[in-house]
CSV table of C-alpha atoms and ligand atoms in Angstrom, one decimal:
chain,number,residue,atom,x,y,z
A,1,MET,CA,-79.1,93.6,52.6
A,2,SER,CA,-76.4,91.1,52.0
A,3,THR,CA,-73.1,92.0,53.8
A,4,ASP,CA,-71.4,92.8,50.5
A,5,ALA,CA,-74.2,94.9,49.1
A,6,GLN,CA,-74.7,96.6,52.5
A,7,SER,CA,-71.1,97.6,52.9
A,8,VAL,CA,-70.9,98.7,49.2
A,9,ALA,CA,-74.0,100.9,49.7
A,10,ALA,CA,-72.6,102.4,52.9
A,11,ARG,CA,-69.3,103.3,51.2
A,12,LEU,CA,-71.0,104.7,48.1
A,13,ASN,CA,-73.3,106.7,50.4
A,14,SER,CA,-70.6,108.3,52.4
A,15,ALA,CA,-68.6,109.1,49.2
A,16,GLY,CA,-71.7,111.0,48.0
A,17,PHE,CA,-72.5,108.6,45.1
A,18,ILE,CA,-76.1,107.8,46.3
A,19,ARG,CA,-78.3,110.7,45.5
A,20,SER,CA,-82.0,110.6,46.3
A,21,GLN,CA,-83.3,113.9,44.8
A,22,GLY,CA,-84.1,114.9,41.3
A,23,PHE,CA,-81.8,117.3,39.5
A,24,ILE,CA,-83.4,120.5,38.1
A,25,GLY,CA,-81.5,123.6,37.0
A,26,GLY,CA,-78.3,122.4,38.7
A,27,LYS,CA,-80.1,121.9,42.1
A,28,TRP,CA,-80.9,118.7,43.9
A,29,THR,CA,-84.6,118.9,44.4
A,30,ASP,CA,-87.3,116.9,46.3
A,31,ALA,CA,-90.6,116.0,44.7
A,32,TYR,CA,-92.9,119.0,45.3
A,33,ASP,CA,-95.4,116.9,47.3
A,34,GLY,CA,-92.5,115.2,49.2
A,35,LYS,CA,-93.4,111.8,47.8
A,36,THR,CA,-90.6,109.2,47.4
A,37,ILE,CA,-90.2,105.7,45.8
A,38,GLU,CA,-88.0,102.9,46.9
A,39,VAL,CA,-85.1,101.8,44.8
A,40,THR,CA,-84.4,98.1,45.6
A,41,ASN,CA,-81.6,95.7,45.0
A,42,PRO,CA,-83.1,93.0,42.7
A,43,ALA,CA,-80.6,90.4,44.1
A,44,THR,CA,-81.9,90.8,47.7
A,45,GLY,CA,-85.1,92.7,47.5
A,46,GLU,CA,-83.9,95.2,50.0
A,47,VAL,CA,-84.2,98.9,49.8
A,48,ILE,CA,-81.1,100.8,48.7
A,49,THR,CA,-82.6,104.2,49.2
A,50,ASN,CA,-85.8,106.2,48.6
A,51,VAL,CA,-85.7,108.7,45.7
A,52,SER,CA,-88.0,111.6,44.9
A,53,CYS,CA,-91.2,110.6,43.1
A,54,MET,CA,-91.6,113.4,40.6
A,55,GLY,CA,-94.3,114.2,38.1
A,56,GLY,CA,-95.6,116.9,35.7
A,57,ARG,CA,-94.8,120.0,37.7
A,58,GLU,CA,-91.2,119.1,38.3
A,59,THR,CA,-90.8,118.1,34.7
A,60,ASN,CA,-92.1,121.4,33.5
A,61,ASP,CA,-89.6,123.2,35.7
A,62,ALA,CA,-86.8,121.0,34.4
A,63,ILE,CA,-87.9,121.8,30.8
A,64,ALA,CA,-87.8,125.6,31.7
A,65,SER,CA,-84.3,125.2,33.2
A,66,ALA,CA,-83.2,123.3,30.1
A,67,GLN,CA,-84.7,126.0,27.9
A,68,ASP,CA,-82.8,128.8,29.8
A,69,ALA,CA,-79.6,126.8,29.7
A,70,PHE,CA,-80.0,126.2,25.9
A,71,VAL,CA,-79.7,129.9,25.2
A,72,SER,CA,-76.1,130.0,26.4
A,73,TRP,CA,-75.0,126.4,25.9
A,74,SER,CA,-75.9,126.4,22.2
A,75,LYS,CA,-73.9,129.6,21.8
A,76,GLN,CA,-70.7,128.2,23.3
A,77,THR,CA,-68.1,127.2,20.8
A,78,ALA,CA,-67.8,123.6,19.8
A,79,ALA,CA,-64.4,123.5,21.4
A,80,GLU,CA,-65.8,124.7,24.7
A,81,ARG,CA,-68.6,122.1,24.7
A,82,SER,CA,-66.0,119.4,23.7
A,83,LYS,CA,-63.8,120.2,26.7
A,84,CYS,CA,-66.7,119.8,29.1
A,85,LEU,CA,-67.7,116.5,27.6
A,86,ARG,CA,-64.1,115.3,27.7
A,87,LYS,CA,-63.9,116.3,31.4
A,88,TRP,CA,-67.2,114.4,32.0
A,89,TYR,CA,-65.7,111.3,30.3
A,90,ASP,CA,-62.6,111.6,32.5
A,91,LEU,CA,-64.7,111.8,35.6
A,92,ILE,CA,-66.9,108.8,34.7
A,93,MET,CA,-63.8,106.8,34.0
A,94,ALA,CA,-62.1,107.9,37.2
A,95,HIS,CA,-65.2,106.7,39.1
A,96,LYS,CA,-65.9,103.6,37.1
A,97,GLU,CA,-65.6,101.3,40.1
A,98,GLU,CA,-68.1,103.3,42.1
A,99,LEU,CA,-70.5,103.7,39.2
A,100,GLY,CA,-70.2,100.0,38.5
A,101,GLN,CA,-71.0,99.1,42.1
A,102,LEU,CA,-74.0,101.4,42.1
A,103,MET,CA,-75.2,99.8,38.9
A,104,THR,CA,-74.8,96.3,40.3
A,105,LEU,CA,-76.7,97.4,43.4
A,106,GLU,CA,-79.7,98.8,41.6
A,107,GLN,CA,-79.8,96.7,38.4
A,108,GLY,CA,-78.2,93.4,39.5
A,109,LYS,CA,-75.8,92.8,36.6
A,110,PRO,CA,-72.5,91.2,37.7
A,111,LEU,CA,-69.9,93.8,38.8
A,112,LYS,CA,-67.5,93.0,36.0
A,113,GLU,CA,-70.3,93.5,33.4
A,114,ALA,CA,-71.4,96.7,35.3
A,115,ILE,CA,-67.9,98.2,35.1
A,116,GLY,CA,-67.8,97.2,31.5
A,117,GLU,CA,-71.0,99.1,31.0
A,118,VAL,CA,-69.5,102.2,32.6
A,119,SER,CA,-66.6,102.1,30.1
A,120,TYR,CA,-69.1,101.5,27.3
A,121,GLY,CA,-71.3,104.4,28.5
A,122,ALA,CA,-68.2,106.6,28.9
A,123,SER,CA,-67.1,105.8,25.3
A,124,PHE,CA,-70.1,107.7,23.9
A,125,VAL,CA,-69.1,110.8,25.9
A,126,GLU,CA,-65.5,110.6,24.7
A,127,PHE,CA,-66.6,110.0,21.1
A,128,TYR,CA,-69.1,112.9,21.0
A,129,ALA,CA,-66.6,115.2,22.7
A,130,GLU,CA,-64.6,114.6,19.6
A,131,GLU,CA,-67.5,114.8,17.2
A,132,ALA,CA,-68.7,118.1,18.7
A,133,LYS,CA,-65.9,119.7,16.6
A,134,ARG,CA,-67.0,118.2,13.4
A,135,ILE,CA,-70.5,119.6,12.8
A,136,TYR,CA,-70.0,120.8,9.3
A,137,GLY,CA,-72.4,122.5,7.0
A,138,ASP,CA,-72.3,122.8,3.2
A,139,ILE,CA,-72.0,125.3,0.5
A,140,ILE,CA,-74.3,124.5,-2.5
A,141,PRO,CA,-73.4,125.7,-6.0
A,142,ALA,CA,-76.1,128.3,-6.7
A,143,THR,CA,-78.5,128.2,-9.6
A,144,LEU,CA,-78.3,132.0,-10.1
A,145,PRO,CA,-75.1,134.0,-10.5
A,146,ASP,CA,-75.9,136.5,-7.7
A,147,ARG,CA,-76.8,134.0,-5.1
A,148,ARG,CA,-74.8,132.1,-2.5
A,149,LEU,CA,-76.4,129.0,-0.9
A,150,PHE,CA,-75.4,127.6,2.5
A,151,VAL,CA,-76.5,124.8,4.8
A,152,LEU,CA,-76.1,125.3,8.5
A,153,LYS,CA,-76.6,122.7,11.1
A,154,GLN,CA,-78.1,123.9,14.4
A,155,PRO,CA,-79.1,122.1,17.6
A,156,VAL,CA,-82.8,121.1,17.8
A,157,GLY,CA,-83.3,122.6,21.3
A,158,VAL,CA,-84.4,120.9,24.5
A,159,VAL,CA,-84.4,117.1,24.4
A,160,GLY,CA,-86.5,114.7,26.5
A,161,ALA,CA,-84.4,111.5,27.0
A,162,ILE,CA,-86.4,108.5,28.4
A,163,THR,CA,-84.1,105.7,29.3
A,164,PRO,CA,-84.5,102.0,30.4
A,165,TRP,CA,-83.3,100.0,33.4
A,166,ASN,CA,-81.2,97.5,31.6
A,167,PHE,CA,-78.4,99.9,30.8
A,168,PRO,CA,-78.6,102.5,33.6
A,169,LEU,CA,-75.7,104.5,32.2
A,170,ALA,CA,-75.0,103.7,28.6
A,171,MET,CA,-78.5,104.4,27.3
A,172,ILE,CA,-78.2,107.9,28.9
A,173,THR,CA,-74.8,108.8,27.6
A,174,ARG,CA,-75.6,107.5,24.1
A,175,LYS,CA,-78.4,110.1,24.0
A,176,VAL,CA,-77.1,112.9,26.2
A,177,ALA,CA,-73.6,113.1,24.9
A,178,PRO,CA,-74.5,113.8,21.2
A,179,ALA,CA,-77.3,116.1,22.3
A,180,LEU,CA,-74.9,118.2,24.4
A,181,ALA,CA,-72.2,118.0,21.7
A,182,CYS,CA,-74.7,119.6,19.3
A,183,GLY,CA,-75.6,122.4,21.7
A,184,CYS,CA,-78.9,120.9,22.9
A,185,THR,CA,-79.9,120.6,26.6
A,186,VAL,CA,-81.7,117.7,28.1
A,187,VAL,CA,-84.3,116.5,30.6
A,188,ILE,CA,-83.5,112.9,31.4
A,189,LYS,CA,-86.2,110.5,32.7
A,190,PRO,CA,-84.3,107.4,33.9
A,191,SER,CA,-86.2,104.2,34.8
A,192,GLU,CA,-87.7,104.5,38.3
A,193,LEU,CA,-86.1,101.0,38.9
A,194,THR,CA,-82.5,102.3,38.3
A,195,PRO,CA,-82.3,106.1,38.8
A,196,LEU,CA,-79.2,106.1,41.0
A,197,THR,CA,-76.6,105.7,38.3
A,198,ALA,CA,-78.3,108.5,36.3
A,199,LEU,CA,-78.2,110.8,39.3
A,200,ALA,CA,-74.5,110.0,40.0
A,201,ALA,CA,-73.7,110.7,36.3
A,202,ALA,CA,-75.6,114.0,36.5
A,203,GLU,CA,-73.5,115.1,39.5
A,204,LEU,CA,-70.3,114.3,37.5
A,205,SER,CA,-71.6,116.4,34.6
A,206,ILE,CA,-71.7,119.4,36.9
A,207,GLN,CA,-68.2,118.7,38.2
A,208,ALA,CA,-67.2,118.6,34.6
A,209,GLY,CA,-68.3,122.1,34.0
A,210,ILE,CA,-71.5,121.4,32.0
A,211,PRO,CA,-73.6,124.3,33.1
A,212,PRO,CA,-76.6,124.0,35.5
A,213,GLY,CA,-79.8,123.4,33.5
A,214,ALA,CA,-78.1,121.7,30.6
A,215,VAL,CA,-78.6,118.3,32.2
A,216,ASN,CA,-81.7,117.7,34.3
A,217,VAL,CA,-83.0,114.5,35.8
A,218,VAL,CA,-86.6,113.8,36.9
A,219,MET,CA,-87.9,110.4,37.9
A,220,GLY,CA,-91.0,108.9,39.5
A,221,ASN,CA,-94.3,108.9,37.9
A,222,ALA,CA,-93.5,107.8,34.3
A,223,SER,CA,-96.7,108.7,32.6
A,224,ASP,CA,-96.9,112.2,34.2
A,225,ILE,CA,-93.3,112.9,33.2
A,226,GLY,CA,-93.8,111.5,29.7
A,227,GLU,CA,-97.0,113.5,29.2
A,228,ALA,CA,-95.3,116.8,30.3
A,229,LEU,CA,-92.4,116.1,28.0
A,230,LEU,CA,-94.7,115.4,25.1
A,231,ALA,CA,-97.0,118.3,25.8
A,232,SER,CA,-94.3,121.0,26.0
A,233,PRO,CA,-93.7,122.9,22.8
A,234,GLN,CA,-90.2,123.7,24.2
A,235,VAL,CA,-89.2,120.1,24.0
A,236,ARG,CA,-88.2,119.7,20.4
A,237,LYS,CA,-87.0,116.1,20.5
A,238,ILE,CA,-87.9,112.9,22.3
A,239,THR,CA,-85.4,110.1,22.4
A,240,PHE,CA,-86.4,106.8,23.9
A,241,THR,CA,-85.1,103.3,24.5
A,242,GLY,CA,-87.6,100.8,25.7
A,243,SER,CA,-90.5,98.7,24.7
A,244,THR,CA,-92.2,98.9,21.3
A,245,ALA,CA,-95.6,99.5,23.0
A,246,VAL,CA,-94.4,102.6,24.9
A,247,GLY,CA,-92.4,103.8,21.8
A,248,LYS,CA,-95.6,103.8,19.7
A,249,LYS,CA,-97.4,105.9,22.4
A,250,LEU,CA,-94.5,108.4,22.5
A,251,MET,CA,-94.5,108.7,18.7
A,252,ALA,CA,-98.2,109.3,18.7
A,253,GLY,CA,-97.9,111.8,21.6
A,254,ALA,CA,-95.1,113.7,19.9
A,255,ALA,CA,-97.4,114.4,16.9
A,256,SER,CA,-99.3,117.2,18.7
A,257,THR,CA,-96.2,119.4,18.9
A,258,VAL,CA,-94.5,117.8,15.9
A,259,LYS,CA,-91.4,116.8,17.7
A,260,LYS,CA,-88.5,114.9,16.3
A,261,VAL,CA,-88.4,111.4,17.7
A,262,SER,CA,-85.8,108.6,17.8
A,263,LEU,CA,-86.9,105.3,19.1
A,264,GLU,CA,-84.8,102.3,20.0
A,265,LEU,CA,-87.4,99.6,20.7
A,266,GLY,CA,-87.7,95.9,21.2
A,267,GLY,CA,-86.0,93.3,19.1
A,268,ASN,CA,-86.5,89.6,18.3
A,269,ALA,CA,-83.0,88.8,17.2
A,270,PRO,CA,-82.3,85.7,15.2
A,271,CYS,CA,-78.9,84.0,15.7
A,272,ILE,CA,-78.4,81.7,12.7
A,273,ILE,CA,-75.8,79.0,12.9
A,274,PHE,CA,-75.0,77.4,9.6
A,275,ASP,CA,-73.6,73.9,9.1
A,276,ASP,CA,-70.3,75.4,7.9
A,277,ALA,CA,-69.8,77.5,11.0
A,278,ASP,CA,-66.8,77.1,13.2
A,279,LEU,CA,-68.4,75.5,16.2
A,280,ASP,CA,-66.2,77.2,18.9
A,281,VAL,CA,-66.8,80.6,17.3
A,282,ALA,CA,-70.6,80.0,17.1
A,283,LEU,CA,-70.7,78.8,20.7
A,284,LYS,CA,-68.8,81.7,22.1
A,285,GLY,CA,-70.7,84.3,20.1
A,286,THR,CA,-74.1,82.8,20.8
A,287,LEU,CA,-73.4,82.6,24.6
A,288,ALA,CA,-72.3,86.2,24.6
A,289,THR,CA,-75.3,87.5,22.7
A,290,LYS,CA,-77.9,85.4,24.5
A,291,PHE,CA,-76.7,85.7,28.1
A,292,ARG,CA,-75.5,89.3,28.2
A,293,ASN,CA,-77.2,91.0,31.2
A,294,SER,CA,-79.0,87.7,31.9
A,295,GLY,CA,-80.7,88.0,28.5
A,296,GLN,CA,-82.1,91.5,29.3
A,297,THR,CA,-80.9,93.5,26.3
A,298,CYS,CA,-82.8,94.4,23.1
A,299,VAL,CA,-80.0,92.9,21.0
A,300,CYS,CA,-79.9,89.5,22.9
A,301,ALA,CA,-80.4,86.5,20.6
A,302,ASN,CA,-84.1,85.7,21.0
A,303,ARG,CA,-84.2,82.8,18.5
A,304,ILE,CA,-81.3,80.5,17.8
A,305,LEU,CA,-81.8,79.0,14.4
A,306,VAL,CA,-79.5,76.0,13.8
A,307,GLN,CA,-79.0,74.1,10.6
A,308,GLU,CA,-79.9,70.5,10.8
A,309,GLY,CA,-76.4,69.1,10.1
A,310,ILE,CA,-74.9,70.8,13.2
A,311,TYR,CA,-78.0,70.9,15.3
A,312,ASP,CA,-77.4,68.0,17.8
A,313,LYS,CA,-73.7,68.8,18.1
A,314,PHE,CA,-74.4,72.5,18.8
A,315,ALA,CA,-77.3,71.8,21.2
A,316,ASN,CA,-75.1,69.5,23.3
A,317,ALA,CA,-72.0,71.8,23.4
A,318,PHE,CA,-74.2,74.8,24.0
A,319,SER,CA,-76.1,73.2,26.9
A,320,ASN,CA,-72.8,72.1,28.5
A,321,ALA,CA,-71.5,75.6,28.3
A,322,VAL,CA,-74.7,77.1,29.7
A,323,SER,CA,-74.8,74.6,32.6
A,324,SER,CA,-71.4,75.9,33.8
A,325,MET,CA,-72.5,79.5,34.1
A,326,LYS,CA,-72.5,80.8,37.7
A,327,VAL,CA,-75.7,82.5,38.8
A,328,GLY,CA,-75.8,84.8,41.9
A,329,ASP,CA,-75.6,88.2,43.4
A,330,GLY,CA,-73.6,90.4,41.1
A,331,PHE,CA,-71.0,91.1,43.8
A,332,GLY,CA,-70.3,87.3,44.1
A,333,GLU,CA,-67.0,85.9,42.9
A,334,GLY,CA,-67.2,84.4,39.4
A,335,VAL,CA,-70.9,85.2,38.9
A,336,VAL,CA,-71.8,85.8,35.3
A,337,GLN,CA,-75.7,85.7,35.6
A,338,GLY,CA,-77.4,88.1,37.9
A,339,PRO,CA,-81.1,88.3,38.9
A,340,LEU,CA,-83.8,89.4,36.6
A,341,ILE,CA,-85.0,93.0,37.2
A,342,ASN,CA,-88.2,92.1,39.0
A,343,ASP,CA,-91.0,89.6,39.5
A,344,ALA,CA,-92.9,90.7,36.4
A,345,ALA,CA,-89.8,89.8,34.3
A,346,VAL,CA,-89.7,86.3,35.9
A,347,HIS,CA,-93.5,85.8,35.2
A,348,LYS,CA,-92.9,86.7,31.6
A,349,VAL,CA,-90.1,84.2,31.2
A,350,GLU,CA,-92.2,81.5,33.0
A,351,SER,CA,-95.3,82.1,30.8
A,352,PHE,CA,-93.2,82.0,27.6
A,353,LEU,CA,-91.7,78.7,28.7
A,354,GLN,CA,-95.0,77.3,29.7
A,355,ASP,CA,-96.4,78.2,26.3
A,356,ALA,CA,-93.5,76.5,24.5
A,357,ILE,CA,-93.7,73.4,26.6
A,358,SER,CA,-97.4,73.1,26.1
A,359,LYS,CA,-96.8,73.2,22.3
A,360,GLY,CA,-94.2,70.5,22.3
A,361,ALA,CA,-90.8,72.1,23.1
A,362,LYS,CA,-88.4,70.3,25.4
A,363,VAL,CA,-86.2,71.8,28.1
A,364,LEU,CA,-82.6,70.6,27.8
A,365,ILE,CA,-81.4,72.3,30.9
A,366,GLY,CA,-82.7,74.9,33.4
A,367,GLY,CA,-86.4,75.8,32.9
A,368,LYS,CA,-87.3,77.1,36.4
A,369,ARG,CA,-86.6,79.7,39.1
A,370,HIS,CA,-83.2,79.3,40.6
A,371,SER,CA,-82.8,77.8,44.1
A,372,LEU,CA,-81.3,81.2,45.2
A,373,GLY,CA,-84.9,82.5,45.1
A,374,MET,CA,-85.7,86.1,44.5
A,375,THR,CA,-85.8,86.8,40.8
A,376,PHE,CA,-82.9,84.5,39.9
A,377,PHE,CA,-83.7,82.2,37.0
A,378,GLU,CA,-81.8,79.2,35.7
A,379,PRO,CA,-80.1,79.7,32.4
A,380,THR,CA,-82.2,77.6,30.1
A,381,VAL,CA,-81.8,75.8,26.8
A,382,ILE,CA,-85.0,74.6,25.1
A,383,THR,CA,-85.3,72.6,21.9
A,384,ASP,CA,-88.0,71.8,19.4
A,385,VAL,CA,-89.1,75.4,19.4
A,386,LYS,CA,-91.5,76.3,16.6
A,387,SER,CA,-92.2,79.6,14.9
A,388,GLU,CA,-95.8,79.8,16.3
A,389,MET,CA,-94.6,79.7,20.0
A,390,LEU,CA,-94.4,82.9,22.0
A,391,LEU,CA,-90.7,82.4,22.4
A,392,SER,CA,-90.3,82.9,18.6
A,393,ARG,CA,-92.8,85.7,18.2
A,394,GLU,CA,-91.8,88.0,21.1
A,395,GLU,CA,-88.8,89.2,23.0
A,396,VAL,CA,-88.4,87.0,26.1
A,397,PHE,CA,-85.9,89.4,27.8
A,398,GLY,CA,-84.5,86.6,30.0
A,399,PRO,CA,-82.0,83.8,30.1
A,400,ILE,CA,-83.9,81.4,27.8
A,401,ALA,CA,-82.2,80.1,24.7
A,402,PRO,CA,-84.7,78.6,22.3
A,403,LEU,CA,-83.2,76.4,19.5
A,404,LEU,CA,-85.1,76.1,16.2
A,405,LYS,CA,-84.0,73.8,13.4
A,406,PHE,CA,-83.8,74.8,9.7
A,407,LYS,CA,-82.7,73.0,6.5
A,408,THR,CA,-81.7,75.6,3.9
A,409,GLU,CA,-80.3,79.1,3.8
A,410,GLU,CA,-83.6,80.4,2.2
A,411,GLU,CA,-85.6,78.9,5.0
A,412,ALA,CA,-83.3,80.5,7.7
A,413,ILE,CA,-83.7,83.9,6.1
A,414,ARG,CA,-87.5,83.5,5.8
A,415,MET,CA,-87.7,82.4,9.5
A,416,ALA,CA,-85.4,85.2,10.6
A,417,ASN,CA,-87.4,87.9,8.8
A,418,ASP,CA,-90.8,86.5,9.9
A,419,THR,CA,-91.3,89.2,12.6
A,420,ASN,CA,-92.3,92.8,13.0
A,421,ALA,CA,-89.0,93.5,14.8
A,422,GLY,CA,-85.7,94.3,13.1
A,423,LEU,CA,-83.0,95.4,15.5
A,424,ALA,CA,-80.1,92.9,15.6
A,425,ALA,CA,-79.4,89.6,13.9
A,426,TYR,CA,-76.4,87.3,14.0
A,427,ILE,CA,-75.0,84.7,11.6
A,428,PHE,CA,-72.3,82.2,12.1
A,429,THR,CA,-70.7,80.8,8.9
A,430,SER,CA,-67.3,80.2,7.4
A,431,SER,CA,-68.3,81.3,4.0
A,432,ILE,CA,-67.6,84.8,3.0
A,433,LYS,CA,-70.1,84.7,0.1
A,434,ARG,CA,-72.8,83.5,2.5
A,435,SER,CA,-71.9,86.2,5.0
A,436,TRP,CA,-72.7,88.9,2.4
A,437,ARG,CA,-75.7,87.2,0.9
A,438,VAL,CA,-77.4,86.6,4.2
A,439,SER,CA,-76.4,90.0,5.8
A,440,GLU,CA,-78.0,91.7,2.8
A,441,ALA,CA,-81.2,89.6,3.0
A,442,LEU,CA,-81.8,90.2,6.7
A,443,GLU,CA,-84.3,92.9,7.5
A,444,TYR,CA,-82.3,94.2,10.5
A,445,GLY,CA,-80.5,97.4,11.5
A,446,LEU,CA,-77.5,95.6,12.9
A,447,VAL,CA,-75.9,92.3,11.8
A,448,GLY,CA,-73.1,90.4,13.6
A,449,VAL,CA,-71.2,88.0,11.5
A,450,ASN,CA,-69.2,85.4,13.6
A,451,GLU,CA,-69.5,87.8,16.5
A,452,GLY,CA,-72.1,88.1,19.3
A,453,LEU,CA,-71.1,91.4,20.8
A,454,ILE,CA,-71.2,94.2,18.2
A,455,SER,CA,-72.3,97.3,20.0
A,456,THR,CA,-69.7,100.1,19.9
A,457,GLU,CA,-69.8,103.9,20.1
A,458,VAL,CA,-68.3,104.2,16.6
A,459,ALA,CA,-71.0,102.3,14.8
A,460,PRO,CA,-74.7,103.2,14.2
A,461,PHE,CA,-77.2,101.4,16.5
A,462,GLY,CA,-80.9,101.2,15.7
A,463,GLY,CA,-83.6,99.1,14.1
A,464,VAL,CA,-85.9,98.8,11.1
A,465,LYS,CA,-89.6,97.9,11.0
A,466,GLN,CA,-91.1,98.2,14.5
A,467,SER,CA,-87.8,98.1,16.2
A,468,GLY,CA,-87.4,101.9,15.9
A,469,LEU,CA,-86.5,105.0,14.2
A,470,GLY,CA,-83.2,106.8,13.9
A,471,ARG,CA,-79.7,105.7,14.9
A,472,GLU,CA,-77.6,106.2,18.0
A,473,GLY,CA,-73.8,106.2,18.3
A,474,SER,CA,-71.4,107.0,15.5
A,475,LYS,CA,-71.4,110.1,13.3
A,476,TYR,CA,-75.0,109.2,12.4
A,477,GLY,CA,-76.1,109.7,16.0
A,478,MET,CA,-75.3,113.4,15.7
A,479,ASP,CA,-77.9,114.0,13.0
A,480,GLU,CA,-80.7,113.1,15.4
A,481,TYR,CA,-80.0,116.3,17.4
A,482,LEU,CA,-79.5,118.7,14.5
A,483,GLU,CA,-81.8,120.8,12.3
A,484,ILE,CA,-80.7,121.7,8.8
A,485,LYS,CA,-81.1,125.3,7.9
A,486,TYR,CA,-80.8,126.5,4.3
A,487,ILE,CA,-79.5,130.1,3.9
A,488,CYS,CA,-79.8,131.9,0.6
A,489,LEU,CA,-77.8,135.1,0.2
A,490,GLY,CA,-79.2,137.1,-2.7
A,491,ASN,CA,-77.9,140.2,-4.5
A,492,MET,CA,-74.3,139.0,-4.2
A,493,SER,CA,-73.0,140.3,-7.6
B,501,SIN,C1,-80.3,97.7,24.5
B,501,SIN,O1,-80.5,96.6,24.9
B,501,SIN,O2,-81.2,98.5,24.4
B,501,SIN,C2,-78.9,98.3,24.2
B,501,SIN,C3,-77.9,97.2,24.0
B,501,SIN,C4,-76.5,97.7,23.5
B,501,SIN,O3,-76.3,98.9,23.5
B,501,SIN,O4,-75.7,96.9,23.1
């Protein structure tokens, strides 16, 4: 391991932040067959630690623990649950440096960005600590004089939360915090590429007073764990962030026990820059949305549509800005672009680029693996991209910025909506009227106007079309973990 990474790992280990076992019913647990898997640092390829490689049997025990804990956790008052969540938030924030370092080690994102993710992740816990106290029902005016009609909101039960490697903390807290706030209990399956942050967060949940069994973590064999979660009638809800292909399988699998599902799937975000945009605002916003986490987010700009009058000016200024971005190990000074998560991610980026170049696109800067080796890739700007190229059709999930030219607003809207995805879209314009017109016409769950970073705990996050179902964050995120019960009192006169 590099000296920095090695000393960070040693420090985190002696401070108890590197856990290698799963977490079931409040106990640190090995895989029942003793199997382990390596967790590696994508910047160096070196092994950070080996974690338990769990499967169906451990998952079933985690579900049973979650079911036991549900009985008492769901009966606690909202105020009691809120206090535990608030304490969890305080502990996460108190350890944001350590959690950030852990995240940089296993995921690769630059330390500053990782610490930013810890604050972002913690913000969901704080927000839902507050929302826990606001789960209101309704009284409905009755249709008969001797009746009284009520609506009660109750927790759905045990939740299976399947989370990705690109946000090792925030995608967990965005699911687990509202679930706990509502009185649900959870079995988390973090990505086997980045389980360490999840395990550290689970340890802090116990220190916060969240009872054993309310939060369980199993990792290892993804398909066995997924199947156990889907098959169990006790699991009443699956929440997933990840690829559209896996999301479809989970949705189909959830049908046999008729579970609730919320899915936050892939995007293909258009970022539209109109001639009337403020160039500096458009540059800043586009850089932020394209290169966040080295292009590895579902809301990263995937297609940059630039109107013909500003195209050349934007392409030049954008390329200059991209060429000054420092690539390197996330612990390095001034680094803003870390490695990609693994070799498969680099192959995907390379094949998309190859497809575009073979169909006439031109690389302005970058375009190849970085001289640092490993999974580092040069931040790339590519022009003359057309809608039939893979770069326009699918999410590249890497530091590739494809520029497409358009003439009119109608054409931009048509191009932007020409996809099965519908998660995030961005527009840059100085016209208020156009902001409204285009925002309304875009078939997307989130729209950023003159802003590239729009995610926040207080606003609903989620997609339309094949980008998913349901919303996370905000007051709407609570509904995903609640059942509505109608109570009719008769003979009341
Ligand atoms: C994601 O990429 O799945 C989440 C991004 C965000 O929360 O902003």
